[in-house]
PDB file of N, CA, C and O in Angstrom:
ATOM      1  N   MET A   1      79.635  67.075 201.484  1.00 66.00           N
ATOM      2  CA  MET A   1      80.640  66.955 202.517  1.00 66.00           C
ATOM      3  C   MET A   1      80.998  68.354 203.020  1.00 66.00           C
ATOM      4  O   MET A   1      81.201  69.274 202.235  1.00 66.00           O
ATOM      5  N   LYS A   2      81.065  68.488 204.349  1.00 74.00           N
ATOM      6  CA  LYS A   2      81.369  69.790 204.928  1.00 74.00           C
ATOM      7  C   LYS A   2      82.838  70.128 204.752  1.00 74.00           C
ATOM      8  O   LYS A   2      83.699  69.259 204.781  1.00 74.00           O
ATOM      9  N   LYS A   3      83.096  71.409 204.574  1.00 83.00           N
ATOM     10  CA  LYS A   3      84.460  71.889 204.397  1.00 83.00           C
ATOM     11  C   LYS A   3      85.186  71.926 205.743  1.00 83.00           C
ATOM     12  O   LYS A   3      84.619  72.328 206.747  1.00 83.00           O
ATOM     13  N   VAL A   4      86.430  71.499 205.721  1.00 85.00           N
ATOM     14  CA  VAL A   4      87.256  71.514 206.925  1.00 85.00           C
ATOM     15  C   VAL A   4      88.181  72.729 206.829  1.00 85.00           C
ATOM     16  O   VAL A   4      89.109  72.751 206.030  1.00 85.00           O
ATOM     17  N   THR A   5      87.901  73.721 207.637  1.00 91.00           N
ATOM     18  CA  THR A   5      88.682  74.956 207.636  1.00 91.00           C
ATOM     19  C   THR A   5      89.647  74.969 208.817  1.00 91.00           C
ATOM     20  O   THR A   5      89.636  74.073 209.668  1.00 91.00           O
ATOM     21  N   LYS A   6      90.454  76.002 208.859  1.00 95.00           N
ATOM     22  CA  LYS A   6      91.390  76.164 209.971  1.00 95.00           C
ATOM     23  C   LYS A   6      90.640  76.275 211.298  1.00 95.00           C
ATOM     24  O   LYS A   6      91.066  75.713 212.311  1.00 95.00           O
ATOM     25  N   ASP A   7      89.509  76.978 211.301  1.00 93.00           N
ATOM     26  CA  ASP A   7      88.704  77.109 212.518  1.00 93.00           C
ATOM     27  C   ASP A   7      88.149  75.760 212.967  1.00 93.00           C
ATOM     28  O   ASP A   7      88.089  75.472 214.167  1.00 93.00           O
ATOM     29  N   VAL A   8      87.735  74.947 212.019  1.00 88.00           N
ATOM     30  CA  VAL A   8      87.212  73.621 212.348  1.00 88.00           C
ATOM     31  C   VAL A   8      88.321  72.770 212.966  1.00 88.00           C
ATOM     32  O   VAL A   8      88.116  72.092 213.973  1.00 88.00           O
ATOM     33  N   LEU A   9      89.501  72.811 212.380  1.00 91.00           N
ATOM     34  CA  LEU A   9      90.625  72.043 212.915  1.00 91.00           C
ATOM     35  C   LEU A   9      90.993  72.497 214.323  1.00 91.00           C
ATOM     36  O   LEU A   9      91.265  71.672 215.196  1.00 91.00           O
ATOM     37  N   LEU A  10      90.977  73.801 214.543  1.00 94.00           N
ATOM     38  CA  LEU A  10      91.274  74.325 215.876  1.00 94.00           C
ATOM     39  C   LEU A  10      90.213  73.874 216.877  1.00 94.00           C
ATOM     40  O   LEU A  10      90.537  73.497 218.007  1.00 94.00           O
ATOM     41  N   ASN A  11      88.969  73.877 216.457  1.00 90.00           N
ATOM     42  CA  ASN A  11      87.874  73.427 217.318  1.00 90.00           C
ATOM     43  C   ASN A  11      88.050  71.948 217.675  1.00 90.00           C
ATOM     44  O   ASN A  11      87.871  71.556 218.835  1.00 90.00           O
ATOM     45  N   TRP A  12      88.412  71.130 216.700  1.00 89.00           N
ATOM     46  CA  TRP A  12      88.661  69.715 216.970  1.00 89.00           C
ATOM     47  C   TRP A  12      89.771  69.552 217.994  1.00 89.00           C
ATOM     48  O   TRP A  12      89.661  68.745 218.911  1.00 89.00           O
ATOM     49  N   TYR A  13      90.848  70.308 217.822  1.00 93.00           N
ATOM     50  CA  TYR A  13      91.975  70.218 218.741  1.00 93.00           C
ATOM     51  C   TYR A  13      91.558  70.597 220.163  1.00 93.00           C
ATOM     52  O   TYR A  13      91.898  69.904 221.126  1.00 93.00           O
ATOM     53  N   GLU A  14      90.784  71.672 220.288  1.00 94.00           N
ATOM     54  CA  GLU A  14      90.315  72.099 221.611  1.00 94.00           C
ATOM     55  C   GLU A  14      89.424  71.034 222.241  1.00 94.00           C
ATOM     56  O   GLU A  14      89.507  70.766 223.440  1.00 94.00           O
ATOM     57  N   GLU A  15      88.560  70.418 221.433  1.00 90.00           N
ATOM     58  CA  GLU A  15      87.688  69.366 221.950  1.00 90.00           C
ATOM     59  C   GLU A  15      88.498  68.156 222.392  1.00 90.00           C
ATOM     60  O   GLU A  15      88.218  67.554 223.431  1.00 90.00           O
ATOM     61  N   MET A  16      89.510  67.795 221.621  1.00 92.00           N
ATOM     62  CA  MET A  16      90.348  66.653 221.992  1.00 92.00           C
ATOM     63  C   MET A  16      91.083  66.919 223.308  1.00 92.00           C
ATOM     64  O   MET A  16      91.166  66.031 224.159  1.00 92.00           O
ATOM     65  N   LEU A  17      91.593  68.138 223.472  1.00 94.00           N
ATOM     66  CA  LEU A  17      92.260  68.483 224.730  1.00 94.00           C
ATOM     67  C   LEU A  17      91.289  68.438 225.904  1.00 94.00           C
ATOM     68  O   LEU A  17      91.626  67.959 226.991  1.00 94.00           O
ATOM     69  N   PHE A  18      90.081  68.961 225.682  1.00 93.00           N
ATOM     70  CA  PHE A  18      89.072  68.953 226.741  1.00 93.00           C
ATOM     71  C   PHE A  18      88.782  67.529 227.199  1.00 93.00           C
ATOM     72  O   PHE A  18      88.780  67.239 228.406  1.00 93.00           O
ATOM     73  N   TRP A  19      88.532  66.626 226.245  1.00 90.00           N
ATOM     74  CA  TRP A  19      88.175  65.255 226.621  1.00 90.00           C
ATOM     75  C   TRP A  19      89.342  64.517 227.254  1.00 90.00           C
ATOM     76  O   TRP A  19      89.164  63.695 228.160  1.00 90.00           O
ATOM     77  N   ARG A  20      90.567  64.815 226.822  1.00 93.00           N
ATOM     78  CA  ARG A  20      91.739  64.182 227.446  1.00 93.00           C
ATOM     79  C   ARG A  20      91.862  64.634 228.896  1.00 93.00           C
ATOM     80  O   ARG A  20      92.057  63.837 229.807  1.00 93.00           O
ATOM     81  N   LYS A  21      91.711  65.940 229.147  1.00 94.00           N
ATOM     82  CA  LYS A  21      91.798  66.458 230.517  1.00 94.00           C
ATOM     83  C   LYS A  21      90.658  65.928 231.382  1.00 94.00           C
ATOM     84  O   LYS A  21      90.843  65.609 232.556  1.00 94.00           O
ATOM     85  N   PHE A  22      89.472  65.827 230.803  1.00 93.00           N
ATOM     86  CA  PHE A  22      88.310  65.302 231.512  1.00 93.00           C
ATOM     87  C   PHE A  22      88.569  63.862 231.950  1.00 93.00           C
ATOM     88  O   PHE A  22      88.331  63.496 233.103  1.00 93.00           O
ATOM     89  N   GLU A  23      89.078  63.038 231.033  1.00 93.00           N
ATOM     90  CA  GLU A  23      89.352  61.649 231.379  1.00 93.00           C
ATOM     91  C   GLU A  23      90.482  61.521 232.400  1.00 93.00           C
ATOM     92  O   GLU A  23      90.438  60.644 233.255  1.00 93.00           O
ATOM     93  N   ASP A  24      91.492  62.360 232.281  1.00 94.00           N
ATOM     94  CA  ASP A  24      92.572  62.324 233.259  1.00 94.00           C
ATOM     95  C   ASP A  24      92.041  62.644 234.655  1.00 94.00           C
ATOM     96  O   ASP A  24      92.405  61.992 235.636  1.00 94.00           O
ATOM     97  N   LYS A  25      91.176  63.632 234.754  1.00 96.00           N
ATOM     98  CA  LYS A  25      90.587  63.997 236.047  1.00 96.00           C
ATOM     99  C   LYS A  25      89.678  62.880 236.552  1.00 96.00           C
ATOM    100  O   LYS A  25      89.687  62.545 237.748  1.00 96.00           O
ATOM    101  N   LEU A  26      88.918  62.287 235.639  1.00 94.00           N
ATOM    102  CA  LEU A  26      88.045  61.183 236.032  1.00 94.00           C
ATOM    103  C   LEU A  26      88.857  59.999 236.541  1.00 94.00           C
ATOM    104  O   LEU A  26      88.471  59.350 237.517  1.00 94.00           O
ATOM    105  N   ALA A  27      89.986  59.732 235.923  1.00 94.00           N
ATOM    106  CA  ALA A  27      90.855  58.648 236.390  1.00 94.00           C
ATOM    107  C   ALA A  27      91.359  58.937 237.802  1.00 94.00           C
ATOM    108  O   ALA A  27      91.433  58.026 238.639  1.00 94.00           O
ATOM    109  N   GLN A  28      91.689  60.195 238.070  1.00 96.00           N
ATOM    110  CA  GLN A  28      92.160  60.564 239.407  1.00 96.00           C
ATOM    111  C   GLN A  28      91.095  60.304 240.462  1.00 96.00           C
ATOM    112  O   GLN A  28      91.378  59.722 241.515  1.00 96.00           O
ATOM    113  N   VAL A  29      89.876  60.733 240.196  1.00 96.00           N
ATOM    114  CA  VAL A  29      88.822  60.542 241.207  1.00 96.00           C
ATOM    115  C   VAL A  29      88.415  59.080 241.309  1.00 96.00           C
ATOM    116  O   VAL A  29      87.993  58.622 242.371  1.00 96.00           O
ATOM    117  N   TYR A  30      88.572  58.318 240.230  1.00 95.00           N
ATOM    118  CA  TYR A  30      88.295  56.881 240.290  1.00 95.00           C
ATOM    119  C   TYR A  30      89.307  56.179 241.185  1.00 95.00           C
ATOM    120  O   TYR A  30      88.940  55.333 242.000  1.00 95.00           O
ATOM    121  N   ILE A  31      90.581  56.544 241.046  1.00 95.00           N
ATOM    122  CA  ILE A  31      91.634  55.958 241.880  1.00 95.00           C
ATOM    123  C   ILE A  31      91.400  56.294 243.352  1.00 95.00           C
ATOM    124  O   ILE A  31      91.660  55.483 244.242  1.00 95.00           O
ATOM    125  N   GLN A  32      90.863  57.487 243.606  1.00 95.00           N
ATOM    126  CA  GLN A  32      90.554  57.901 244.977  1.00 95.00           C
ATOM    127  C   GLN A  32      89.255  57.283 245.471  1.00 95.00           C
ATOM    128  O   GLN A  32      88.806  57.572 246.571  1.00 95.00           O
ATOM    129  N   GLN A  33      88.635  56.446 244.657  1.00 93.00           N
ATOM    130  CA  GLN A  33      87.376  55.755 244.947  1.00 93.00           C
ATOM    131  C   GLN A  33      86.214  56.712 245.186  1.00 93.00           C
ATOM    132  O   GLN A  33      85.315  56.426 245.979  1.00 93.00           O
ATOM    133  N   LYS A  34      86.228  57.848 244.498  1.00 94.00           N
ATOM    134  CA  LYS A  34      85.116  58.786 244.570  1.00 94.00           C
ATOM    135  C   LYS A  34      84.095  58.498 243.482  1.00 94.00           C
ATOM    136  O   LYS A  34      82.998  59.041 243.491  1.00 94.00           O
ATOM    137  N   VAL A  35      84.459  57.637 242.532  1.00 87.00           N
ATOM    138  CA  VAL A  35      83.559  57.175 241.484  1.00 87.00           C
ATOM    139  C   VAL A  35      83.461  55.676 241.627  1.00 87.00           C
ATOM    140  O   VAL A  35      84.470  54.980 241.691  1.00 87.00           O
ATOM    141  N   ARG A  36      82.242  55.165 241.682  1.00 88.00           N
ATOM    142  CA  ARG A  36      82.040  53.739 241.911  1.00 88.00           C
ATOM    143  C   ARG A  36      81.771  53.025 240.607  1.00 88.00           C
ATOM    144  O   ARG A  36      81.393  53.623 239.621  1.00 88.00           O
ATOM    145  N   GLY A  37      81.971  51.741 240.622  1.00 91.00           N
ATOM    146  CA  GLY A  37      81.681  50.922 239.460  1.00 91.00           C
ATOM    147  C   GLY A  37      82.916  50.731 238.593  1.00 91.00           C
ATOM    148  O   GLY A  37      84.044  50.797 239.064  1.00 91.00           O
ATOM    149  N   PHE A  38      82.684  50.484 237.317  1.00 91.00           N
ATOM    150  CA  PHE A  38      83.763  50.214 236.373  1.00 91.00           C
ATOM    151  C   PHE A  38      84.031  51.459 235.532  1.00 91.00           C
ATOM    152  O   PHE A  38      83.101  52.146 235.124  1.00 91.00           O
ATOM    153  N   LEU A  39      85.289  51.727 235.259  1.00 90.00           N
ATOM    154  CA  LEU A  39      85.668  52.888 234.458  1.00 90.00           C
ATOM    155  C   LEU A  39      86.496  52.419 233.270  1.00 90.00           C
ATOM    156  O   LEU A  39      87.545  51.809 233.439  1.00 90.00           O
ATOM    157  N   HIS A  40      86.003  52.677 232.075  1.00 89.00           N
ATOM    158  CA  HIS A  40      86.747  52.360 230.852  1.00 89.00           C
ATOM    159  C   HIS A  40      87.189  53.671 230.235  1.00 89.00           C
ATOM    160  O   HIS A  40      86.374  54.442 229.746  1.00 89.00           O
ATOM    161  N   LEU A  41      88.484  53.940 230.262  1.00 89.00           N
ATOM    162  CA  LEU A  41      89.009  55.191 229.728  1.00 89.00           C
ATOM    163  C   LEU A  41      89.197  55.080 228.221  1.00 89.00           C
ATOM    164  O   LEU A  41      89.413  54.009 227.678  1.00 89.00           O
ATOM    165  N   TYR A  42      89.125  56.213 227.573  1.00 84.00           N
ATOM    166  CA  TYR A  42      89.127  56.311 226.122  1.00 84.00           C
ATOM    167  C   TYR A  42      90.364  57.068 225.645  1.00 84.00           C
ATOM    168  O   TYR A  42      90.368  57.643 224.575  1.00 84.00           O
ATOM    169  N   ASN A  43      91.430  57.091 226.452  1.00 85.00           N
ATOM    170  CA  ASN A  43      92.643  57.843 226.107  1.00 85.00           C
ATOM    171  C   ASN A  43      93.203  57.386 224.768  1.00 85.00           C
ATOM    172  O   ASN A  43      93.293  56.200 224.489  1.00 85.00           O
ATOM    173  N   GLY A  44      93.581  58.364 223.952  1.00 87.00           N
ATOM    174  CA  GLY A  44      94.127  58.082 222.638  1.00 87.00           C
ATOM    175  C   GLY A  44      93.087  58.025 221.547  1.00 87.00           C
ATOM    176  O   GLY A  44      93.423  57.903 220.377  1.00 87.00           O
ATOM    177  N   GLN A  45      91.830  58.119 221.910  1.00 89.00           N
ATOM    178  CA  GLN A  45      90.750  58.017 220.936  1.00 89.00           C
ATOM    179  C   GLN A  45      89.949  59.316 220.812  1.00 89.00           C
ATOM    180  O   GLN A  45      88.845  59.335 220.292  1.00 89.00           O
ATOM    181  N   GLU A  46      90.515  60.418 221.264  1.00 87.00           N
ATOM    182  CA  GLU A  46      89.804  61.690 221.284  1.00 87.00           C
ATOM    183  C   GLU A  46      89.434  62.164 219.879  1.00 87.00           C
ATOM    184  O   GLU A  46      88.409  62.815 219.673  1.00 87.00           O
ATOM    185  N   ALA A  47      90.257  61.844 218.886  1.00 88.00           N
ATOM    186  CA  ALA A  47      89.990  62.284 217.513  1.00 88.00           C
ATOM    187  C   ALA A  47      88.710  61.657 216.972  1.00 88.00           C
ATOM    188  O   ALA A  47      87.994  62.282 216.182  1.00 88.00           O
ATOM    189  N   ILE A  48      88.401  60.454 217.403  1.00 90.00           N
ATOM    190  CA  ILE A  48      87.174  59.801 216.954  1.00 90.00           C
ATOM    191  C   ILE A  48      85.964  60.590 217.422  1.00 90.00           C
ATOM    192  O   ILE A  48      85.030  60.838 216.655  1.00 90.00           O
ATOM    193  N   LEU A  49      85.966  61.010 218.675  1.00 84.00           N
ATOM    194  CA  LEU A  49      84.865  61.786 219.220  1.00 84.00           C
ATOM    195  C   LEU A  49      84.728  63.129 218.513  1.00 84.00           C
ATOM    196  O   LEU A  49      83.637  63.519 218.092  1.00 84.00           O
ATOM    197  N   ALA A  50      85.830  63.834 218.355  1.00 83.00           N
ATOM    198  CA  ALA A  50      85.790  65.148 217.725  1.00 83.00           C
ATOM    199  C   ALA A  50      85.298  65.052 216.283  1.00 83.00           C
ATOM    200  O   ALA A  50      84.463  65.844 215.844  1.00 83.00           O
ATOM    201  N   GLY A  51      85.822  64.103 215.533  1.00 83.00           N
ATOM    202  CA  GLY A  51      85.401  63.944 214.143  1.00 83.00           C
ATOM    203  C   GLY A  51      83.964  63.482 214.016  1.00 83.00           C
ATOM    204  O   GLY A  51      83.243  63.935 213.120  1.00 83.00           O
ATOM    205  N   SER A  52      83.525  62.624 214.906  1.00 86.00           N
ATOM    206  CA  SER A  52      82.139  62.151 214.864  1.00 86.00           C
ATOM    207  C   SER A  52      81.151  63.261 215.151  1.00 86.00           C
ATOM    208  O   SER A  52      80.117  63.377 214.492  1.00 86.00           O
ATOM    209  N   LEU A  53      81.472  64.095 216.136  1.00 81.00           N
ATOM    210  CA  LEU A  53      80.587  65.221 216.452  1.00 81.00           C
ATOM    211  C   LEU A  53      80.488  66.178 215.267  1.00 81.00           C
ATOM    212  O   LEU A  53      79.432  66.707 214.968  1.00 81.00           O
ATOM    213  N   HIS A  54      81.599  66.403 214.577  1.00 80.00           N
ATOM    214  CA  HIS A  54      81.607  67.278 213.403  1.00 80.00           C
ATOM    215  C   HIS A  54      80.731  66.660 212.293  1.00 80.00           C
ATOM    216  O   HIS A  54      79.945  67.367 211.661  1.00 80.00           O
ATOM    217  N   ALA A  55      80.851  65.369 212.084  1.00 83.00           N
ATOM    218  CA  ALA A  55      80.080  64.695 211.051  1.00 83.00           C
ATOM    219  C   ALA A  55      78.589  64.724 211.340  1.00 83.00           C
ATOM    220  O   ALA A  55      77.771  64.777 210.414  1.00 83.00           O
ATOM    221  N   MET A  56      78.226  64.736 212.628  1.00 85.00           N
ATOM    222  CA  MET A  56      76.807  64.758 213.010  1.00 85.00           C
ATOM    223  C   MET A  56      76.260  66.171 213.151  1.00 85.00           C
ATOM    224  O   MET A  56      75.109  66.337 213.527  1.00 85.00           O
ATOM    225  N   ASP A  57      77.084  67.180 212.897  1.00 74.00           N
ATOM    226  CA  ASP A  57      76.668  68.587 213.015  1.00 74.00           C
ATOM    227  C   ASP A  57      76.322  68.977 214.434  1.00 74.00           C
ATOM    228  O   ASP A  57      75.395  69.750 214.662  1.00 74.00           O
ATOM    229  N   LEU A  58      77.026  68.461 215.422  1.00 57.00           N
ATOM    230  CA  LEU A  58      76.774  68.823 216.822  1.00 57.00           C
ATOM    231  C   LEU A  58      77.786  69.814 217.299  1.00 57.00           C
ATOM    232  O   LEU A  58      78.864  69.909 216.897  1.00 57.00           O
TER     233      LEU A  58
END
């Protein structure tokens, strides 16, 4: 099992903020109808992505 250090935790936090901001921006352009089709937002689930990427060594 990989060690979780302060740097790793900070990296997770930065990734979670990035994905939250990305989704917020995507929601804005979807509302403006600049993105077509169906949009399923993942707000509140950013920790799953960050932790999964860490577990997969990405």
